[in-house]
């Protein structure tokens, strides 16, 4: 009943031998250290003890020195074993983390078209992938349904529907309002009715998601492809089962700007609907000429990077925008949305390591307040009072978590808002100054030039 590390065991019992007891212990507790004590130097007992891996065999009379010396030696053995076990557990945990990251990396590699021969070979080995597979695009019918793809219930429903002997399942991110799932084919290459089997499984999955999670879904299925051609299956899965209303061809600047502001707000406040808003904007600009559409996509990606950089995400601050421009010019018209969404997801993912979810409630509360009241007079003392901490503590905490002191961050936030107002062409510079929270046009001009490298009039 009790868990021990070392047991001293007499060989001589009336009803059962010590060897039998040691054997029972070894079966139940293989790491427990066993020391036999006996009045006699039995060869057979000693031999059996060696076979069982008993740690020592002491002959009576046993002295205190014998017990202390043996115990100390076994304590070191137990401690070393624990250290090795801890190392192995750490390695296993690290491998599990790497394995999950590799799954994500595999999904994004296909999404970005990075599936070169070496990439595919590495993924096949690490994730034990077969040569063929397809993509599913699982789209909730109710937009309000906001389950995360790694929620156990959602994941379990998908995995349970696919026989692990025949299929390998990798659950990817949510893109274009769809949860992306890779299904590897482990069965025979020329199995009859293979496609029909997949469709039957998808029907069962739809029923199970509804019965267990009350989630109605449409499922788009891509064609079964070799790993090197998986991007074809992905594009088919994203296109299939969609309820998306195609753009009518009419473009409205007002609607575009409105959704762009929603995107900025979603990114700045670390909401989880930014990909959906980005997808909606891609629909809005879908009717534009190809060059104008590409310009808008670049603008959206730059806005995304700037919104993340504003919150201290230094890894996003040094992006080479020119490389994006050069890259997008080579993208075909019908591949633009997939390329844009892939880049957007990559940028957002890059900023997740230090996003607002990891910030303290104090800093988040201050940021939320600024977002709602940036046009009003805001001081450092106000923020300390609002969050209920001392001015010194608030200043240090904000700097530690964002990389900026509060006043510089606030000015940067207001300058970005000023740029938004300028882009609408509805306001004079003086009006922009006050709407963005700067009470002095001269001060506004000086701060704007500090952050943007040019005066407001030059910027416009």
mmCIF file of C-alpha atoms in Angstrom, residues 102-288:
data_model
loop_
_atom_site.group_PDB
_atom_site.id
_atom_site.type_symbol
_atom_site.label_atom_id
_atom_site.label_comp_id
_atom_site.label_asym_id
_atom_site.label_seq_id
_atom_site.Cartn_x
_atom_site.Cartn_y
_atom_site.Cartn_z
ATOM 1 C CA UNK A 102 5.857 19.982 -36.707
ATOM 2 C CA UNK A 103 2.154 19.378 -37.371
ATOM 3 C CA UNK A 104 1.523 23.136 -37.485
ATOM 4 C CA UNK A 105 4.622 23.624 -39.618
ATOM 5 C CA UNK A 106 3.447 20.945 -42.042
ATOM 6 C CA UNK A 107 0.089 22.695 -42.457
ATOM 7 C CA UNK A 108 1.683 26.107 -43.028
ATOM 8 C CA UNK A 109 4.294 24.632 -45.347
ATOM 9 C CA UNK A 110 1.542 23.342 -47.634
ATOM 10 C CA UNK A 111 -0.374 26.593 -47.246
ATOM 11 C CA UNK A 112 2.610 28.747 -48.250
ATOM 12 C CA UNK A 113 3.676 26.420 -51.050
ATOM 13 C CA UNK A 114 6.927 25.529 -49.264
ATOM 14 C CA UNK A 115 6.590 21.773 -49.754
ATOM 15 C CA UNK A 116 9.952 21.155 -51.382
ATOM 16 C CA UNK A 117 11.414 17.663 -51.658
ATOM 17 C CA UNK A 118 13.451 18.041 -48.465
ATOM 18 C CA UNK A 119 10.509 19.477 -46.504
ATOM 19 C CA UNK A 120 8.266 16.596 -47.548
ATOM 20 C CA UNK A 121 10.943 14.040 -46.692
ATOM 21 C CA UNK A 122 11.427 15.565 -43.220
ATOM 22 C CA UNK A 123 7.691 15.670 -42.496
ATOM 23 C CA UNK A 124 7.200 12.103 -43.717
ATOM 24 C CA UNK A 125 9.857 10.857 -41.316
ATOM 25 C CA UNK A 126 8.889 12.893 -38.245
ATOM 26 C CA UNK A 127 5.105 12.664 -38.595
ATOM 27 C CA UNK A 128 5.179 9.155 -40.117
ATOM 28 C CA UNK A 129 3.177 10.319 -43.123
ATOM 29 C CA UNK A 130 2.302 8.082 -46.026
ATOM 30 C CA UNK A 131 2.666 9.222 -49.632
ATOM 31 C CA UNK A 132 -0.947 10.344 -50.148
ATOM 32 C CA UNK A 133 -3.569 12.414 -48.403
ATOM 33 C CA UNK A 134 -6.238 15.082 -48.712
ATOM 34 C CA UNK A 135 -7.497 18.193 -46.922
ATOM 35 C CA UNK A 136 -10.858 18.851 -45.319
ATOM 36 C CA UNK A 137 -12.318 22.326 -44.777
ATOM 37 C CA UNK A 138 -14.772 22.140 -41.851
ATOM 38 C CA UNK A 139 -16.938 25.263 -41.705
ATOM 39 C CA UNK A 140 -19.483 25.901 -38.922
ATOM 40 C CA UNK A 141 -22.867 26.916 -40.363
ATOM 41 C CA UNK A 142 -23.387 29.258 -37.413
ATOM 42 C CA UNK A 143 -20.731 32.001 -37.499
ATOM 43 C CA UNK A 144 -21.182 32.515 -33.770
ATOM 44 C CA UNK A 145 -19.874 29.018 -33.094
ATOM 45 C CA UNK A 146 -16.351 29.732 -31.937
ATOM 46 C CA UNK A 147 -14.835 26.432 -30.875
ATOM 47 C CA UNK A 148 -11.056 26.287 -30.987
ATOM 48 C CA UNK A 149 -9.540 23.565 -33.191
ATOM 49 C CA UNK A 150 -7.559 22.172 -30.271
ATOM 50 C CA UNK A 151 -10.586 21.832 -27.964
ATOM 51 C CA UNK A 152 -10.692 18.201 -26.893
ATOM 52 C CA UNK A 153 -14.289 17.595 -27.905
ATOM 53 C CA UNK A 154 -13.775 18.951 -31.416
ATOM 54 C CA UNK A 155 -10.485 17.099 -31.879
ATOM 55 C CA UNK A 156 -11.857 13.836 -30.493
ATOM 56 C CA UNK A 157 -14.867 13.874 -32.819
ATOM 57 C CA UNK A 158 -12.598 14.182 -35.861
ATOM 58 C CA UNK A 159 -9.993 11.637 -34.783
ATOM 59 C CA UNK A 160 -12.581 9.074 -33.664
ATOM 60 C CA UNK A 161 -14.327 9.186 -37.043
ATOM 61 C CA UNK A 162 -11.157 8.130 -38.887
ATOM 62 C CA UNK A 163 -9.792 4.640 -38.256
ATOM 63 C CA UNK A 164 -6.181 5.167 -37.208
ATOM 64 C CA UNK A 165 -5.080 2.036 -39.086
ATOM 65 C CA UNK A 166 -6.314 3.532 -42.353
ATOM 66 C CA UNK A 167 -5.904 7.284 -41.781
ATOM 67 C CA UNK A 168 -3.555 9.756 -40.079
ATOM 68 C CA UNK A 169 -5.213 13.004 -38.952
ATOM 69 C CA UNK A 170 -3.550 16.393 -38.414
ATOM 70 C CA UNK A 171 -5.806 19.218 -37.222
ATOM 71 C CA UNK A 172 -4.663 22.599 -38.494
ATOM 72 C CA UNK A 173 -5.702 26.230 -37.890
ATOM 73 C CA UNK A 174 -8.933 28.081 -38.699
ATOM 74 C CA UNK A 175 -8.671 29.795 -42.098
ATOM 75 C CA UNK A 176 -11.387 31.479 -44.158
ATOM 76 C CA UNK A 177 -13.883 30.522 -41.437
ATOM 77 C CA UNK A 178 -12.934 26.874 -41.926
ATOM 78 C CA UNK A 179 -11.020 24.489 -39.679
ATOM 79 C CA UNK A 180 -8.346 22.889 -41.867
ATOM 80 C CA UNK A 181 -7.757 19.147 -41.337
ATOM 81 C CA UNK A 182 -5.231 16.930 -43.109
ATOM 82 C CA UNK A 183 -6.170 13.265 -43.594
ATOM 83 C CA UNK A 184 -3.306 10.969 -44.584
ATOM 84 C CA UNK A 185 -4.187 7.744 -46.393
ATOM 85 C CA UNK A 186 -2.501 4.737 -44.775
ATOM 86 C CA UNK A 187 -4.374 2.068 -46.765
ATOM 87 C CA UNK A 188 -3.805 0.557 -50.179
ATOM 88 C CA UNK A 189 -3.010 2.984 -52.991
ATOM 89 C CA UNK A 190 -5.612 1.644 -55.416
ATOM 90 C CA UNK A 191 -8.366 0.775 -52.948
ATOM 91 C CA UNK A 192 -11.835 0.755 -54.512
ATOM 92 C CA UNK A 193 -14.372 3.424 -53.523
ATOM 93 C CA UNK A 194 -11.697 5.323 -51.584
ATOM 94 C CA UNK A 195 -13.290 8.690 -52.247
ATOM 95 C CA UNK A 196 -16.741 7.424 -51.332
ATOM 96 C CA UNK A 197 -15.385 6.107 -48.006
ATOM 97 C CA UNK A 198 -14.024 9.567 -47.180
ATOM 98 C CA UNK A 199 -17.377 11.176 -47.977
ATOM 99 C CA UNK A 200 -19.195 8.668 -45.731
ATOM 100 C CA UNK A 201 -16.808 9.458 -42.891
ATOM 101 C CA UNK A 202 -17.415 13.184 -43.381
ATOM 102 C CA UNK A 203 -21.169 12.602 -43.120
ATOM 103 C CA UNK A 204 -20.657 10.709 -39.858
ATOM 104 C CA UNK A 205 -18.422 13.524 -38.628
ATOM 105 C CA UNK A 206 -21.095 16.138 -39.378
ATOM 106 C CA UNK A 207 -23.671 14.114 -37.419
ATOM 107 C CA UNK A 208 -21.313 13.586 -34.492
ATOM 108 C CA UNK A 209 -20.270 17.253 -34.252
ATOM 109 C CA UNK A 210 -23.942 18.188 -34.136
ATOM 110 C CA UNK A 211 -25.004 15.514 -31.629
ATOM 111 C CA UNK A 212 -22.066 16.056 -29.242
ATOM 112 C CA UNK A 213 -21.218 19.755 -29.685
ATOM 113 C CA UNK A 214 -24.445 21.137 -31.211
ATOM 114 C CA UNK A 215 -22.345 22.425 -34.110
ATOM 115 C CA UNK A 216 -23.732 22.228 -37.656
ATOM 116 C CA UNK A 217 -20.970 22.203 -40.256
ATOM 117 C CA UNK A 218 -20.347 22.085 -43.983
ATOM 118 C CA UNK A 219 -17.313 20.035 -45.005
ATOM 119 C CA UNK A 220 -15.344 20.699 -48.178
ATOM 120 C CA UNK A 221 -13.165 17.762 -49.265
ATOM 121 C CA UNK A 222 -10.135 18.042 -51.475
ATOM 122 C CA UNK A 223 -8.983 15.348 -53.873
ATOM 123 C CA UNK A 224 -6.528 12.665 -52.768
ATOM 124 C CA UNK A 225 -3.049 13.765 -53.833
ATOM 125 C CA UNK A 226 0.590 12.812 -53.465
ATOM 126 C CA UNK A 227 2.290 14.838 -50.700
ATOM 127 C CA UNK A 228 4.102 16.971 -53.282
ATOM 128 C CA UNK A 229 0.731 18.073 -54.768
ATOM 129 C CA UNK A 230 -1.182 18.632 -51.524
ATOM 130 C CA UNK A 231 -1.711 22.319 -52.259
ATOM 131 C CA UNK A 232 -4.204 21.269 -54.956
ATOM 132 C CA UNK A 233 -6.263 19.351 -52.400
ATOM 133 C CA UNK A 234 -6.057 22.276 -49.964
ATOM 134 C CA UNK A 235 -7.433 24.768 -52.495
ATOM 135 C CA UNK A 236 -10.279 22.365 -53.337
ATOM 136 C CA UNK A 237 -11.134 21.847 -49.653
ATOM 137 C CA UNK A 238 -11.232 25.590 -48.971
ATOM 138 C CA UNK A 239 -13.407 26.199 -52.029
ATOM 139 C CA UNK A 240 -15.807 23.332 -51.269
ATOM 140 C CA UNK A 241 -18.739 23.447 -48.856
ATOM 141 C CA UNK A 242 -18.575 27.208 -48.560
ATOM 142 C CA UNK A 243 -21.512 29.483 -47.899
ATOM 143 C CA UNK A 244 -19.469 32.543 -48.823
ATOM 144 C CA UNK A 245 -21.362 34.949 -51.062
ATOM 145 C CA UNK A 246 -19.162 35.916 -53.972
ATOM 146 C CA UNK A 247 -18.381 39.570 -54.425
ATOM 147 C CA UNK A 248 -20.769 41.254 -56.807
ATOM 148 C CA UNK A 249 -17.946 43.196 -58.431
ATOM 149 C CA UNK A 250 -18.980 46.479 -56.794
ATOM 150 C CA UNK A 251 -16.329 47.955 -54.499
ATOM 151 C CA UNK A 252 -16.970 50.538 -51.815
ATOM 152 C CA UNK A 253 -14.166 52.550 -50.222
ATOM 153 C CA UNK A 254 -16.377 53.213 -47.217
ATOM 154 C CA UNK A 255 -17.026 49.505 -46.579
ATOM 155 C CA UNK A 256 -13.348 48.686 -47.115
ATOM 156 C CA UNK A 257 -12.177 51.336 -44.627
ATOM 157 C CA UNK A 258 -14.815 50.238 -42.117
ATOM 158 C CA UNK A 259 -13.632 46.623 -42.238
ATOM 159 C CA UNK A 260 -9.990 47.671 -42.163
ATOM 160 C CA UNK A 261 -10.657 49.513 -38.898
ATOM 161 C CA UNK A 262 -12.362 46.406 -37.529
ATOM 162 C CA UNK A 263 -9.271 44.390 -38.482
ATOM 163 C CA UNK A 264 -6.956 46.825 -36.704
ATOM 164 C CA UNK A 265 -9.138 46.762 -33.589
ATOM 165 C CA UNK A 266 -9.230 42.956 -33.604
ATOM 166 C CA UNK A 267 -5.433 42.713 -33.865
ATOM 167 C CA UNK A 268 -4.745 45.449 -31.331
ATOM 168 C CA UNK A 269 -7.103 43.916 -28.746
ATOM 169 C CA UNK A 270 -5.922 40.343 -29.471
ATOM 170 C CA UNK A 271 -9.381 39.151 -30.480
ATOM 171 C CA UNK A 272 -9.723 35.792 -32.211
ATOM 172 C CA UNK A 273 -11.794 36.953 -35.193
ATOM 173 C CA UNK A 274 -9.035 38.742 -37.130
ATOM 174 C CA UNK A 275 -8.731 35.970 -39.753
ATOM 175 C CA UNK A 276 -12.480 36.117 -40.400
ATOM 176 C CA UNK A 277 -12.358 39.904 -40.854
ATOM 177 C CA UNK A 278 -9.337 39.593 -43.145
ATOM 178 C CA UNK A 279 -11.206 36.987 -45.209
ATOM 179 C CA UNK A 280 -14.211 39.274 -45.452
ATOM 180 C CA UNK A 281 -12.017 42.100 -46.735
ATOM 181 C CA UNK A 282 -10.619 39.771 -49.400
ATOM 182 C CA UNK A 283 -14.222 39.266 -50.544
ATOM 183 C CA UNK A 284 -14.840 43.037 -50.555
ATOM 184 C CA UNK A 285 -11.822 43.731 -52.789
ATOM 185 C CA UNK A 286 -12.482 40.667 -54.966
ATOM 186 C CA UNK A 287 -14.046 42.751 -57.742
ATOM 187 C CA UNK A 288 -11.097 45.129 -58.141
#
